[in-house]
Every structure is written in structure tokens, then in C-alpha cells.
CSV table of N, CA and C in Angstrom, one decimal:
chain,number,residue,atom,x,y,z
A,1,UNK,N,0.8,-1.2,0.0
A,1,UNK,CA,0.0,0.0,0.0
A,1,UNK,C,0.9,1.2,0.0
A,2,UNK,N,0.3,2.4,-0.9
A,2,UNK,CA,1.2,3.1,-0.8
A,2,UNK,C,0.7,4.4,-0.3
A,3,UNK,N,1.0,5.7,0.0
A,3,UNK,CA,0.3,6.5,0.5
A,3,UNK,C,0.4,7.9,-0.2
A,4,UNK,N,-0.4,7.8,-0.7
A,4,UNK,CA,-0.9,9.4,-1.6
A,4,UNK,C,-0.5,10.8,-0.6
A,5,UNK,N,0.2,11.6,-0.7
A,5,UNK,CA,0.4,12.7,-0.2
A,5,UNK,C,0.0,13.6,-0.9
A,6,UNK,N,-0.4,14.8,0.0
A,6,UNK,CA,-1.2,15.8,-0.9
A,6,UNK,C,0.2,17.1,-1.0
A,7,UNK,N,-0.2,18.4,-1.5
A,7,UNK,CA,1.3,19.3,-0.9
A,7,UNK,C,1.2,19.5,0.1
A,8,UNK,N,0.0,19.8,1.3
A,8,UNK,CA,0.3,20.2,2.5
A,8,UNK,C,0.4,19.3,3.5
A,9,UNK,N,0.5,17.8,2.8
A,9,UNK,CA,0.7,16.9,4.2
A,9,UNK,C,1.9,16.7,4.5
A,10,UNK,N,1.8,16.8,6.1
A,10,UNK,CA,3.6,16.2,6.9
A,10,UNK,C,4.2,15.3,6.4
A,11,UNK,N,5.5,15.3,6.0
A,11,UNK,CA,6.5,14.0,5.8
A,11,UNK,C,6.9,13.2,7.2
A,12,UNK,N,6.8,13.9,8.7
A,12,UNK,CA,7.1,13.1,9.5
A,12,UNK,C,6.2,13.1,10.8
A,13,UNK,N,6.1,11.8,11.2
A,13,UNK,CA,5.1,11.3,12.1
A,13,UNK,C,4.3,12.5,13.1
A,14,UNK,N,3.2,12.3,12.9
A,14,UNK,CA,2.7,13.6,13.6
A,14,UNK,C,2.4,13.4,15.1
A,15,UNK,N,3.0,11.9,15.4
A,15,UNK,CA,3.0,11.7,17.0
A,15,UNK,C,4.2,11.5,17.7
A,16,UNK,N,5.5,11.1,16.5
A,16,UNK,CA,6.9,11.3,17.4
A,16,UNK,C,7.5,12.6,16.7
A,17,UNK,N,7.3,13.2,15.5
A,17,UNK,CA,7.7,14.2,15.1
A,17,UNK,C,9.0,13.9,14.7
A,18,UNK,N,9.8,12.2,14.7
A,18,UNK,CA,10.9,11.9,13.9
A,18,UNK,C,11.0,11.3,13.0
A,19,UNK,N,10.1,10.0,12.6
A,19,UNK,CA,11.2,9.4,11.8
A,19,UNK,C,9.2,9.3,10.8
A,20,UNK,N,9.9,9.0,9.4
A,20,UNK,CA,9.1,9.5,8.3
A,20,UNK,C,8.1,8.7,8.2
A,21,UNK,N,6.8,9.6,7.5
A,21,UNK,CA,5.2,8.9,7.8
A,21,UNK,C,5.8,7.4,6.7
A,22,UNK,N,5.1,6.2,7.5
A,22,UNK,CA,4.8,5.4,6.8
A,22,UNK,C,3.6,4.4,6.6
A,23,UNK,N,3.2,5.1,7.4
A,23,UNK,CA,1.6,4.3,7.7
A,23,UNK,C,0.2,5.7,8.0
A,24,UNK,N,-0.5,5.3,7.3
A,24,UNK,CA,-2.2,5.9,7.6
A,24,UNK,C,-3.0,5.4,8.2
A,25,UNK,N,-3.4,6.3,9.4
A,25,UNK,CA,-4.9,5.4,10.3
A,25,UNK,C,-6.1,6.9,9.9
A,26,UNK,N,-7.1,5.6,9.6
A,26,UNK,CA,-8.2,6.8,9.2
A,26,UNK,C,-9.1,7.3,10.7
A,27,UNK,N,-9.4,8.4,10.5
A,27,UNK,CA,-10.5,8.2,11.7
A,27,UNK,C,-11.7,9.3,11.4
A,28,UNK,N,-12.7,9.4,12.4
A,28,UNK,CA,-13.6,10.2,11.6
A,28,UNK,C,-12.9,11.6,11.2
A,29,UNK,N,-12.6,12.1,12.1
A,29,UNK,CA,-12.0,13.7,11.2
A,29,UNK,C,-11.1,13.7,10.1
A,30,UNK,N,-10.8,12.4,9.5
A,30,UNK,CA,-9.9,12.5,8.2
A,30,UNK,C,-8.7,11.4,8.5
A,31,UNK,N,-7.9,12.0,8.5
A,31,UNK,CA,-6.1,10.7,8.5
A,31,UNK,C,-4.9,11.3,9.6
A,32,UNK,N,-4.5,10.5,10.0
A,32,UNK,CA,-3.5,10.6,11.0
A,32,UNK,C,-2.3,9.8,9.9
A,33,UNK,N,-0.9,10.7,9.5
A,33,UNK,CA,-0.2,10.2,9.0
A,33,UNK,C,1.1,9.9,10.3
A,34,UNK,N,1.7,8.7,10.2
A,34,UNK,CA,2.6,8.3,11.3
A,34,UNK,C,3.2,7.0,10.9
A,35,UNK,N,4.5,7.2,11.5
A,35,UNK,CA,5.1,6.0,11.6
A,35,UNK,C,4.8,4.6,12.1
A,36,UNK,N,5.5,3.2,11.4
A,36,UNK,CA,5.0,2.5,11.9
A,36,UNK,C,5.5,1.9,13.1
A,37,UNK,N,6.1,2.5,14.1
A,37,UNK,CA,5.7,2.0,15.2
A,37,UNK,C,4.9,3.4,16.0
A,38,UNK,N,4.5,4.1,15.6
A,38,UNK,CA,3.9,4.9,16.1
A,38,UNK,C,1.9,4.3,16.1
A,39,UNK,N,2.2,3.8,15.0
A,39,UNK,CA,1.4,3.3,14.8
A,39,UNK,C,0.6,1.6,15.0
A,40,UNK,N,1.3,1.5,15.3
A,40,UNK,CA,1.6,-0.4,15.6
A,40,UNK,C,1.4,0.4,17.4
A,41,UNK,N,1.5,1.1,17.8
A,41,UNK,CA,1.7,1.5,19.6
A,41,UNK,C,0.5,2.4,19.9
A,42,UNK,N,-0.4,2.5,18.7
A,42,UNK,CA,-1.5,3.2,19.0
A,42,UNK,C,-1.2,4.8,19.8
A,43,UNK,N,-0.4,5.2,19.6
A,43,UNK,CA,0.3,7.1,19.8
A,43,UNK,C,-0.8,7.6,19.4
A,44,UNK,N,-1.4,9.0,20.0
A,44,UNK,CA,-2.2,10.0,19.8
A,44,UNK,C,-1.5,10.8,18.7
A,45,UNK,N,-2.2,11.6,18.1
A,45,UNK,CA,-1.3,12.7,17.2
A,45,UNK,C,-1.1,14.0,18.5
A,46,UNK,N,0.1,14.4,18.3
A,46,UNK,CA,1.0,15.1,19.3
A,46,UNK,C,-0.3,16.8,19.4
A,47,UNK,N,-1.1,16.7,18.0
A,47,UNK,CA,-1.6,18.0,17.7
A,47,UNK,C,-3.2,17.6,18.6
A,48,UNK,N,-3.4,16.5,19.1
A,48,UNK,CA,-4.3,16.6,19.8
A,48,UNK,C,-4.0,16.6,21.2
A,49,UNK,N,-3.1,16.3,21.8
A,49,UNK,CA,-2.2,16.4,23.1
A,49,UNK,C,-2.2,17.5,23.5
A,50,UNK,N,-1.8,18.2,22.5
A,50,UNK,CA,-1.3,20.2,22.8
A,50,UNK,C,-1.8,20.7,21.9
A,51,UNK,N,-2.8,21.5,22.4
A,51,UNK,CA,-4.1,22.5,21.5
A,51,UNK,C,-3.0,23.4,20.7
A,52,UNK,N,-3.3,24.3,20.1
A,52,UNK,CA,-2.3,25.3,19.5
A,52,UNK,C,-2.2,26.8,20.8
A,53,UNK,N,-2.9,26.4,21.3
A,53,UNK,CA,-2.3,27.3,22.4
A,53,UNK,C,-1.3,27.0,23.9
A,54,UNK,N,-1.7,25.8,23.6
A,54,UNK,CA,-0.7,25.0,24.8
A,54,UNK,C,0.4,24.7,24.5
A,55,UNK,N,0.9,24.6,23.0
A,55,UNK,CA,2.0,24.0,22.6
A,55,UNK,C,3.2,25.2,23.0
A,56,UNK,N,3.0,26.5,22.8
A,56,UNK,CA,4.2,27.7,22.8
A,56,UNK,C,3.5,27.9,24.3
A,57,UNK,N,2.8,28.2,24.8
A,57,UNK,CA,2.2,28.5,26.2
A,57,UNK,C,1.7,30.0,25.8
A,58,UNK,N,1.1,30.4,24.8
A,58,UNK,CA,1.0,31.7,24.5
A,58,UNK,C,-0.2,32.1,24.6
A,59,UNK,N,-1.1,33.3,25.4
A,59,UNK,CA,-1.9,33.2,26.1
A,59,UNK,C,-3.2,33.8,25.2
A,60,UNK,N,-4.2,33.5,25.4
A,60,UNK,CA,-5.0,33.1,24.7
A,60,UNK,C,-5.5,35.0,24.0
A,61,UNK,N,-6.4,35.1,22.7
A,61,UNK,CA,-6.4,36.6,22.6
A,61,UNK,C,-7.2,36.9,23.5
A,62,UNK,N,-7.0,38.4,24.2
A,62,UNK,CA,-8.0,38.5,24.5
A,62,UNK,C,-9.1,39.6,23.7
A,63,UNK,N,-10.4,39.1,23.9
A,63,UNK,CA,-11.2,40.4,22.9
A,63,UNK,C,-11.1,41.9,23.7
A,64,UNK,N,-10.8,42.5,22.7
A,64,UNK,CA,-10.5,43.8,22.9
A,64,UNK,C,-11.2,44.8,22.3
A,65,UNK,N,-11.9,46.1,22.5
A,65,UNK,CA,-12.7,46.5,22.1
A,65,UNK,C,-11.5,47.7,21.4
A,66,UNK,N,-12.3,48.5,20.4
A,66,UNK,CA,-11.1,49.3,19.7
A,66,UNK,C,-12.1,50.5,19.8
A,67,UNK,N,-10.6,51.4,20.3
A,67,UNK,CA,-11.6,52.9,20.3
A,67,UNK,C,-11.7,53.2,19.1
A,68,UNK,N,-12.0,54.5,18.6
A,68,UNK,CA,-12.6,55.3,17.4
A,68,UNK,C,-11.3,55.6,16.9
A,69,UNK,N,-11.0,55.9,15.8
A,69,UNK,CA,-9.6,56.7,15.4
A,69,UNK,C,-10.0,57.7,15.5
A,70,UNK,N,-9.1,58.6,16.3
A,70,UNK,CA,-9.2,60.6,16.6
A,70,UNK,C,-9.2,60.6,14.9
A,71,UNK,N,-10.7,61.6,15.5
A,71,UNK,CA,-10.6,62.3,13.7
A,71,UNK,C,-11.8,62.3,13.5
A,72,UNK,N,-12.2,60.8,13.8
A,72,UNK,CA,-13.8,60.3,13.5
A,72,UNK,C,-14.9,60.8,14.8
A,73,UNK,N,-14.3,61.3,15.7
A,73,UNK,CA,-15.0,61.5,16.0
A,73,UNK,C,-16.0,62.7,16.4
């Protein structure tokens, strides 16, 4: 079996982040591309582990209201 890559899919395992995809597990949201012992060991994908905010520790936006630009008003 071979594995179709598209341009924006990872070349390496998206649960050890080293060594190069060789295996596809489908699931409902789509494909988890990973190595095969990442995959043979049942590994989460690393991007579900750590949200995109938890990964840098960078703190969340906060909503901000914006004054008027002097001028307008």
C-alpha cells in the first residue's frame, strides 16, 4: 500500500515528530499520517495532546474593544 500525499501533508510522524510517515490510520475527522511503530503502539497525534495554544504556552487573545480613530469622532 502506498500513500498518496497531498502538498500540505507532513512528511514526519505527527506523534513522534521523527522518523518519516509510513503508515495511515483513518478516523472520523480524516487521517492521522505516522510512523510505523507509532502506529503499531496506538500514539495519539502530538496536535491533539497540545491545542495550539498549549504548545508555545502563548496566552489566549483577549477580545479587545477598539476605540474610534481621533478624527472620527
Amino acid at each position: 500500500m502506498s500513500i498518496n500525499f497531498s502538498a500540505t501533508d507532513v512528511r514526519a510522524c505527527e506523534a513522534c515528530w521523527r522518523a518519516p510517515v509510513t503508515a495511515v490510520r483513518r478516523t472520523e475527522g480524516g487521517r492521522d499520517l505516522l510512523c510505523r511503530a507509532c502506529a503499531e503502539s496506538v500514539c495519539p497525534r502530538r496536535v491533539d495532546l497540545f491545542p495550539p495554544y498549549g504548545i508555545y504556552r502563548l496566552p489566549r487573545p483577549a477580545h479587545r474593544t477598539f476605540s474610534p480613530i481621533r478624527g472620527d469622532e
